PDB file of C-alpha atoms and ligand atoms in Angstrom:
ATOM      1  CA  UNK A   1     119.011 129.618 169.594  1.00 91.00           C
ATOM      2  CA  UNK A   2     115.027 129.712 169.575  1.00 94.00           C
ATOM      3  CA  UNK A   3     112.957 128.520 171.997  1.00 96.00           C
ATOM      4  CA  UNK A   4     109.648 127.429 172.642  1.00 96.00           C
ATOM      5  CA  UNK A   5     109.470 129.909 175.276  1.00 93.00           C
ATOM      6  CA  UNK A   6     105.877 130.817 176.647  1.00 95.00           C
ATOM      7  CA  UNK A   7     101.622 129.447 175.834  1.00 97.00           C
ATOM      8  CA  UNK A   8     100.137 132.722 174.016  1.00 98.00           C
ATOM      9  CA  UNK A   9      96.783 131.424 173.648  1.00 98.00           C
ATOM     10  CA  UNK A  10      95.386 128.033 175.620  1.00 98.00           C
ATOM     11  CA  UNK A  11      93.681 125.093 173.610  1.00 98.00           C
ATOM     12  CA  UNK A  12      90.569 125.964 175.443  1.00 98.00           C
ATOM     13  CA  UNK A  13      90.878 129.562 173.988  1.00 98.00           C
ATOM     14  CA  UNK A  14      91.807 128.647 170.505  1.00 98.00           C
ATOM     15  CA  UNK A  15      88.726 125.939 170.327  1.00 98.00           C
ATOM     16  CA  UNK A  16      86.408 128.433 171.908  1.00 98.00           C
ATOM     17  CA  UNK A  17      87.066 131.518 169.286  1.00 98.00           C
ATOM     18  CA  UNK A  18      87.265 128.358 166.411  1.00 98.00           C
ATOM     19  CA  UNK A  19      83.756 127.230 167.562  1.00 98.00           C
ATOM     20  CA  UNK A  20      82.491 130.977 167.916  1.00 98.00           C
ATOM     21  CA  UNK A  21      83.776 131.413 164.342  1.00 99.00           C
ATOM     22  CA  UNK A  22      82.172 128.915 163.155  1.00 99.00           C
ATOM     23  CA  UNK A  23      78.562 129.500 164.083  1.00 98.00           C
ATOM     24  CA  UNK A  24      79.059 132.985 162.542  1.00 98.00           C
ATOM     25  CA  UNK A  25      80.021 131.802 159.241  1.00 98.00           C
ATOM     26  CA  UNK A  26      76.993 128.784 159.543  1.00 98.00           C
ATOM     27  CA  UNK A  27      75.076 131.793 160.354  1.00 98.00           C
ATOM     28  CA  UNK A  28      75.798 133.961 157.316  1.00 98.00           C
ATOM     29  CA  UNK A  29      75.480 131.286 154.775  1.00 98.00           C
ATOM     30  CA  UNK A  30      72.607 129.691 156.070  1.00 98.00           C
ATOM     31  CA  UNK A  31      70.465 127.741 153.285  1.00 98.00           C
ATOM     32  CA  UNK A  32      74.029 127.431 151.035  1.00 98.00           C
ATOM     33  CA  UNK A  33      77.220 125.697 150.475  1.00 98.00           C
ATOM     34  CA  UNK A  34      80.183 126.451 151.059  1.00 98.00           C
ATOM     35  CA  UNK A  35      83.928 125.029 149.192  1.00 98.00           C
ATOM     36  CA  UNK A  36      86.507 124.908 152.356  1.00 98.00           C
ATOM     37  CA  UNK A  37      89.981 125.697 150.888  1.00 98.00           C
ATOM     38  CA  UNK A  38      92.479 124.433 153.400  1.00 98.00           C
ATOM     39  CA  UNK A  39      95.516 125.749 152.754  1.00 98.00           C
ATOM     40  CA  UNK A  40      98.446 123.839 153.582  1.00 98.00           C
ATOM     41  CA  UNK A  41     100.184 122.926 156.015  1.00 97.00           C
ATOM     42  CA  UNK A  42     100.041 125.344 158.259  1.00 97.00           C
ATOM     43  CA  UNK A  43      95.889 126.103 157.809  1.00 98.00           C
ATOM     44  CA  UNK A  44      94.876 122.802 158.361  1.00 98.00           C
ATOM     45  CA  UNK A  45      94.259 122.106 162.135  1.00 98.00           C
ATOM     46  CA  UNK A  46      92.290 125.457 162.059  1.00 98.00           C
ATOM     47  CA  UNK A  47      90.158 124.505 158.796  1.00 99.00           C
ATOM     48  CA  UNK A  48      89.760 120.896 160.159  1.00 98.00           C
ATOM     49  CA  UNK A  49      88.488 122.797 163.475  1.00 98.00           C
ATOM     50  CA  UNK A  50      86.432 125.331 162.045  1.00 98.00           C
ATOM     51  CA  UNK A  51      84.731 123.260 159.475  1.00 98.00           C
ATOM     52  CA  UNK A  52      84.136 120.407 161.780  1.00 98.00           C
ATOM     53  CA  UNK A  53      81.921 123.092 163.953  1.00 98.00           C
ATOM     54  CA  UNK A  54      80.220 124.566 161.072  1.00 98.00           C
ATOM     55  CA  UNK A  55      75.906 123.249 160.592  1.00 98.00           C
ATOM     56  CA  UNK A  56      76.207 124.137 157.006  1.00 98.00           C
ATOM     57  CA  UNK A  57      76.836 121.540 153.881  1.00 98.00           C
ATOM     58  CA  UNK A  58      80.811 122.140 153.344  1.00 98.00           C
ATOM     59  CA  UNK A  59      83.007 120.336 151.099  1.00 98.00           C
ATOM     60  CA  UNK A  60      86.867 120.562 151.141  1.00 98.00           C
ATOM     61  CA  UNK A  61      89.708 120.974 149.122  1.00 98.00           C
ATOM     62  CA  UNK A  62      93.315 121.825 149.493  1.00 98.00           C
ATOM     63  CA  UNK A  63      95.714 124.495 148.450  1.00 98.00           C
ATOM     64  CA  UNK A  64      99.694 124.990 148.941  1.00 97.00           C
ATOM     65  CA  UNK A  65     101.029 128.210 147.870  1.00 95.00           C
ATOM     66  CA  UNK A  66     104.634 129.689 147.932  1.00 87.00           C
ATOM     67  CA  UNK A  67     105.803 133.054 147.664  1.00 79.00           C
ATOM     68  CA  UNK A  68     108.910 134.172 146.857  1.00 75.00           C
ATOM     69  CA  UNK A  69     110.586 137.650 145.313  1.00 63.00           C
ATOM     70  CA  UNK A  70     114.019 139.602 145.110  1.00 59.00           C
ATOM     71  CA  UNK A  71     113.226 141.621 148.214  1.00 54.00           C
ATOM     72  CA  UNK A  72     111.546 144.240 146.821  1.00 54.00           C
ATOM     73  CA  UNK A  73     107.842 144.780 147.305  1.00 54.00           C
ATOM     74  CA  UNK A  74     106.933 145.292 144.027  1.00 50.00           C
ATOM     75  CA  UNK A  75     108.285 141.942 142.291  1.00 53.00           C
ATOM     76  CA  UNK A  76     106.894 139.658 145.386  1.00 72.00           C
ATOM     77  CA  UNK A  77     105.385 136.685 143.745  1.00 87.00           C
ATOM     78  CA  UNK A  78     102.892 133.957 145.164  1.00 92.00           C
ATOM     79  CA  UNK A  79     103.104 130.336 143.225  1.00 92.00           C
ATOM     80  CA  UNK A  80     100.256 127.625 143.516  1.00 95.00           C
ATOM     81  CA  UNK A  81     102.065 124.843 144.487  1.00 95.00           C
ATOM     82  CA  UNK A  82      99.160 122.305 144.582  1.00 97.00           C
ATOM     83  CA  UNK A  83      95.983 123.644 143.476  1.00 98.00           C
ATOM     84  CA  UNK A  84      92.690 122.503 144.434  1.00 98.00           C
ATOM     85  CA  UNK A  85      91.276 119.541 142.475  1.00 97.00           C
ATOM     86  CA  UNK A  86      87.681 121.652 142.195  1.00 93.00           C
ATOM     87  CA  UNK A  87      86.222 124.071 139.805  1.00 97.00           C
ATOM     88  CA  UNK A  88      85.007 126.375 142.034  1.00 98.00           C
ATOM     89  CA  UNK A  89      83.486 128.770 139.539  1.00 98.00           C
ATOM     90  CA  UNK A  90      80.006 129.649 140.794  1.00 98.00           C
ATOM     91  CA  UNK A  91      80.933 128.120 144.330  1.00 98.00           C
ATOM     92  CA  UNK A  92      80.967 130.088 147.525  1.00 98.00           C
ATOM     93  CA  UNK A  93      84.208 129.712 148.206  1.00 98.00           C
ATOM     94  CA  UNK A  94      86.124 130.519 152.240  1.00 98.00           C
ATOM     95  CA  UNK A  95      90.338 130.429 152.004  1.00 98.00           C
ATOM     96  CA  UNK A  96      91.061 128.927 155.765  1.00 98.00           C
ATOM     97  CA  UNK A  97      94.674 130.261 156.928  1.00 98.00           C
ATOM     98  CA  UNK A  98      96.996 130.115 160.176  1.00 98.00           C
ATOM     99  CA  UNK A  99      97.941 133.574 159.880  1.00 98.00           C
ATOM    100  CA  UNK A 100      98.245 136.546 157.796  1.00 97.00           C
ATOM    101  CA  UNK A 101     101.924 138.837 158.309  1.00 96.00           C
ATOM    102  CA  UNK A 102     102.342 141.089 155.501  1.00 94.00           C
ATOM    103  CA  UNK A 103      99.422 139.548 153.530  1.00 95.00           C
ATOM    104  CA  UNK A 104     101.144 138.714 150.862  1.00 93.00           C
ATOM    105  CA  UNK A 105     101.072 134.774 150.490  1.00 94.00           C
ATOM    106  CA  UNK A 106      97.224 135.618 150.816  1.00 95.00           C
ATOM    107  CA  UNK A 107      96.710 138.458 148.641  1.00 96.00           C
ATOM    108  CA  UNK A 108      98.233 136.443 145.853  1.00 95.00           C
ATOM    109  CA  UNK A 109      96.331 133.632 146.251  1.00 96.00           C
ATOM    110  CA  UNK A 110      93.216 135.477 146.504  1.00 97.00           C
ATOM    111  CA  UNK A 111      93.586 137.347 143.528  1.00 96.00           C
ATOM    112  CA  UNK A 112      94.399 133.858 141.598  1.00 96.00           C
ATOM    113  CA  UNK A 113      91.359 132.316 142.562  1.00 97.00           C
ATOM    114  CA  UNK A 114      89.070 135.264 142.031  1.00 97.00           C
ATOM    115  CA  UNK A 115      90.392 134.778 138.191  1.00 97.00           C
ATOM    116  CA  UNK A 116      88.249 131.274 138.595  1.00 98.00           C
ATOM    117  CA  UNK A 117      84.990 133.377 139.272  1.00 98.00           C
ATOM    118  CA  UNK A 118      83.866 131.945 141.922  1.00 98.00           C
ATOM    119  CA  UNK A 119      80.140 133.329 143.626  1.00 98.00           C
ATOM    120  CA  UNK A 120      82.049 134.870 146.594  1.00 98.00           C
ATOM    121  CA  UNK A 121      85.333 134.025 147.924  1.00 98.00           C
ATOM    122  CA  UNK A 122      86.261 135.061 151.383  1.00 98.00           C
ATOM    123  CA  UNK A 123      89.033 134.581 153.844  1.00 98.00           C
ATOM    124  CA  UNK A 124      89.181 133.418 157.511  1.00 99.00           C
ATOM    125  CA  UNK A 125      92.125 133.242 159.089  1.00 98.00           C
ATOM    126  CA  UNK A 126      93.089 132.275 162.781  1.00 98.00           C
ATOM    127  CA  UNK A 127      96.020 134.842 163.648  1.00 98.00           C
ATOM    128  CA  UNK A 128      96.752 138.206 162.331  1.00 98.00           C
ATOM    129  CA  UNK A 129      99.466 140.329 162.439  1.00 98.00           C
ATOM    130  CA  UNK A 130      98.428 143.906 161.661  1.00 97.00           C
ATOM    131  CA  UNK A 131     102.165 145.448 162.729  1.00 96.00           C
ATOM    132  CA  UNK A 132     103.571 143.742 160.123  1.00 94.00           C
ATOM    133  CA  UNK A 133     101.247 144.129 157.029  1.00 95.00           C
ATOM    134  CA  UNK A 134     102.844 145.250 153.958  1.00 94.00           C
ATOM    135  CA  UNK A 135      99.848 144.310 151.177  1.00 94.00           C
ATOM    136  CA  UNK A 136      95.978 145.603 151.833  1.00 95.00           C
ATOM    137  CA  UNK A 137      93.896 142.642 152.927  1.00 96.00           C
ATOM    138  CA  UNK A 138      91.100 142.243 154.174  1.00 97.00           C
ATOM    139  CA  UNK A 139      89.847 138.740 156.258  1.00 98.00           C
ATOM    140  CA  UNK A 140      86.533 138.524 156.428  1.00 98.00           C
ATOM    141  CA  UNK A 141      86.458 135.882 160.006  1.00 99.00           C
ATOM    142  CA  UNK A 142      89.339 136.436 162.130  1.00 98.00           C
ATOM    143  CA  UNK A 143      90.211 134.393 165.070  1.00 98.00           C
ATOM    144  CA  UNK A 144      93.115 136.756 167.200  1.00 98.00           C
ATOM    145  CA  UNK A 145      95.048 139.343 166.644  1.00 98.00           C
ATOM    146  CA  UNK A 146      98.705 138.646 167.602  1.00 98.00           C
ATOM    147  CA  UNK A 147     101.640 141.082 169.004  1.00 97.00           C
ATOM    148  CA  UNK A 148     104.595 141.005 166.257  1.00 96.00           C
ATOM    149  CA  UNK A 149     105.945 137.150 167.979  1.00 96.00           C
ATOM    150  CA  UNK A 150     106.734 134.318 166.270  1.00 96.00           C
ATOM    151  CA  UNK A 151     104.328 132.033 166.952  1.00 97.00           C
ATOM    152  CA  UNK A 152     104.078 128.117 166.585  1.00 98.00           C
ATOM    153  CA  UNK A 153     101.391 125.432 167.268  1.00 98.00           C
ATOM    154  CA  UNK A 154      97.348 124.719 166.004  1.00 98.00           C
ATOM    155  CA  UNK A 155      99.268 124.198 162.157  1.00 98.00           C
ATOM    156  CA  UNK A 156     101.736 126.856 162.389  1.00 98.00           C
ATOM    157  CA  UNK A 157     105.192 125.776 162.425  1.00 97.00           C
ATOM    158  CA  UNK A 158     109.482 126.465 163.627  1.00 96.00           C
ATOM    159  CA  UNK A 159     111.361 124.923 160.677  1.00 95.00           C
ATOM    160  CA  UNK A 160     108.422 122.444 160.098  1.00 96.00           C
ATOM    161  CA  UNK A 161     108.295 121.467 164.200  1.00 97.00           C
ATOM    162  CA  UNK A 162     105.573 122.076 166.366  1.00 97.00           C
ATOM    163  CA  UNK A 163     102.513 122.204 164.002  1.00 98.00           C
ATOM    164  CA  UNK A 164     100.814 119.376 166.327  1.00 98.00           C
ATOM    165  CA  UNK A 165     101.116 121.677 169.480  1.00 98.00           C
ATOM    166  CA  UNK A 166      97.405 122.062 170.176  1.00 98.00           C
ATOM    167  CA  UNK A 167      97.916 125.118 172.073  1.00 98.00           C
ATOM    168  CA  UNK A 168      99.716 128.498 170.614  1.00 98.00           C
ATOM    169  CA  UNK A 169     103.150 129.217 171.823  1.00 98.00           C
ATOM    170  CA  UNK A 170     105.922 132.055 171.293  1.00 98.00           C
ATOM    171  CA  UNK A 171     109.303 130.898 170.090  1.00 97.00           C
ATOM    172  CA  UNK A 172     111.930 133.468 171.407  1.00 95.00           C
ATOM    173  CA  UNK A 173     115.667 133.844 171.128  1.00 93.00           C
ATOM    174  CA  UNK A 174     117.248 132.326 174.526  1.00 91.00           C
TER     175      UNK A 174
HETATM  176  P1  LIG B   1     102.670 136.427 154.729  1.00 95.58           P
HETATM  177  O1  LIG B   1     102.700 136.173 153.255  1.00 95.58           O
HETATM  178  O2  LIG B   1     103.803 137.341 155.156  1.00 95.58           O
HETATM  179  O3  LIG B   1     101.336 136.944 155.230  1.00 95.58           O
HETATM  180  O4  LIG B   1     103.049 135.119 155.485  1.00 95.58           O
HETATM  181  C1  LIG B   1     102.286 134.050 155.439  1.00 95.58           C
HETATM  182  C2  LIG B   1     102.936 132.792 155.958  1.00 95.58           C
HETATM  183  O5  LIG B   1     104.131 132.977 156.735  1.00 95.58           O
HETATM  184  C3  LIG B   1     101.944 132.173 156.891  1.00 95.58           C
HETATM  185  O6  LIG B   1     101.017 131.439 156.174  1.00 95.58           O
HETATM  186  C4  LIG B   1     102.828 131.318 157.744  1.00 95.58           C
HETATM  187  O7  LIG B   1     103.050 130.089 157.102  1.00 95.58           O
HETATM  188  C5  LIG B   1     104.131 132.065 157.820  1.00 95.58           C
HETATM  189  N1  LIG B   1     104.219 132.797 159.095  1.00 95.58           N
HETATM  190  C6  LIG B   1     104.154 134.127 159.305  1.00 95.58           C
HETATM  191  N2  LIG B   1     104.301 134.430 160.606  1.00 95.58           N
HETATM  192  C7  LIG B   1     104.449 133.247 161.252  1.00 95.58           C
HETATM  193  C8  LIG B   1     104.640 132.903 162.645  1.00 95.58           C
HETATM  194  O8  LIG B   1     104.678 133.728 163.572  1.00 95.58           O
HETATM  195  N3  LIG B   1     104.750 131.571 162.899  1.00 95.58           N
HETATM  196  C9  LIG B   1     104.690 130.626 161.939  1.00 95.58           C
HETATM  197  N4  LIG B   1     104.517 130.903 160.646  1.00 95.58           N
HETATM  198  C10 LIG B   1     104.407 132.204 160.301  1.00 95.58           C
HETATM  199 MG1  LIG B   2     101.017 129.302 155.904  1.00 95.58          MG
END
């Protein structure tokens, strides 16, 4: 059985990298706009976080994605499941994410939206896993890295519990 079993990372941490985050991103796109892409669920608390901290014009929108594949690396496949309502063609565009594992939910939603042609599109992210990446990704504003755990709380969920947790925690087998 799993366990909420340990805090990884305080509220007062997460909120203090989030706010750090964001001042670097208000910083490089001073004088423009930016399109928030919040993607769903688990991104949200960060994007709501991080945007909510930014001192640059944003506007919002909201993505779901689902990946799925027959186990081998090759044929992994990433689905839109609810797209953004936007054209962001010409927009500076920022993907906001829990975490990235093996980069592949990511990946393929980065390379679907670049199709859109969008003036830049970057990716921030709050967690990262570099042990376990299987795809080459690269995220442009990253929050933590994170030890191979699994990890719940600030969006990121056990079986769709725990996403309110406004702290990180480590779910282990007890
Ligand atoms: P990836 O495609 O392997 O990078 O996985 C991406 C998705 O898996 C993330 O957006 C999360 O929803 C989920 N995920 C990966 N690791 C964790 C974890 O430790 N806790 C909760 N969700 C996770
Ligand atoms: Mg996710």
């Amino acid at each position: 059985m799993y366990k909420l079993t340990k805090e990884l990372l305080s509220k007062q941490a997460v909120e203090k990298r989030i706010l750090e985050m964001a001042k670097e991103i208000s910083r490089d796109y001073e004088g423009r706009e930016i399109l928030a892409v919040f993607v769903l669920k688990g991104g949200v608390y960060f994007a709501s976080e991080l945007t909510k901290n930014m001192t640059i014009p944003v506007r919002i929108d909201f993505l779901q994605a689902s990946s799925y594949g027959d186990g081998t690396v090759s044929t992994k496949n990433v689905i839109i499941k609810r797209d953004i309502e936007e054209s962001i063609e010409g927009k500076d565009v920022i993907i906001m994410e829990d975490i990235i594992d093996t980069g592949f939910t990511l990946k393929g939603v980065m390379d679907i939206l670049r199709e859109r042609k969008p003036a830049s599109l970057k990716l921030a992210a709050l967690l990262s896993k570099p042990s376990r990446r299987e795809v080459d990704i690269n995220i442009d504003y990253l929050g933590f890295e994170v030890p191979d755990e699994f990890v719940v709380g600030y969006g990121m969920d056990y079986a769709q519990n725990y996403r309110n947790l406004p702290y990180i925690g480590v779910m282990e087998e007890v």
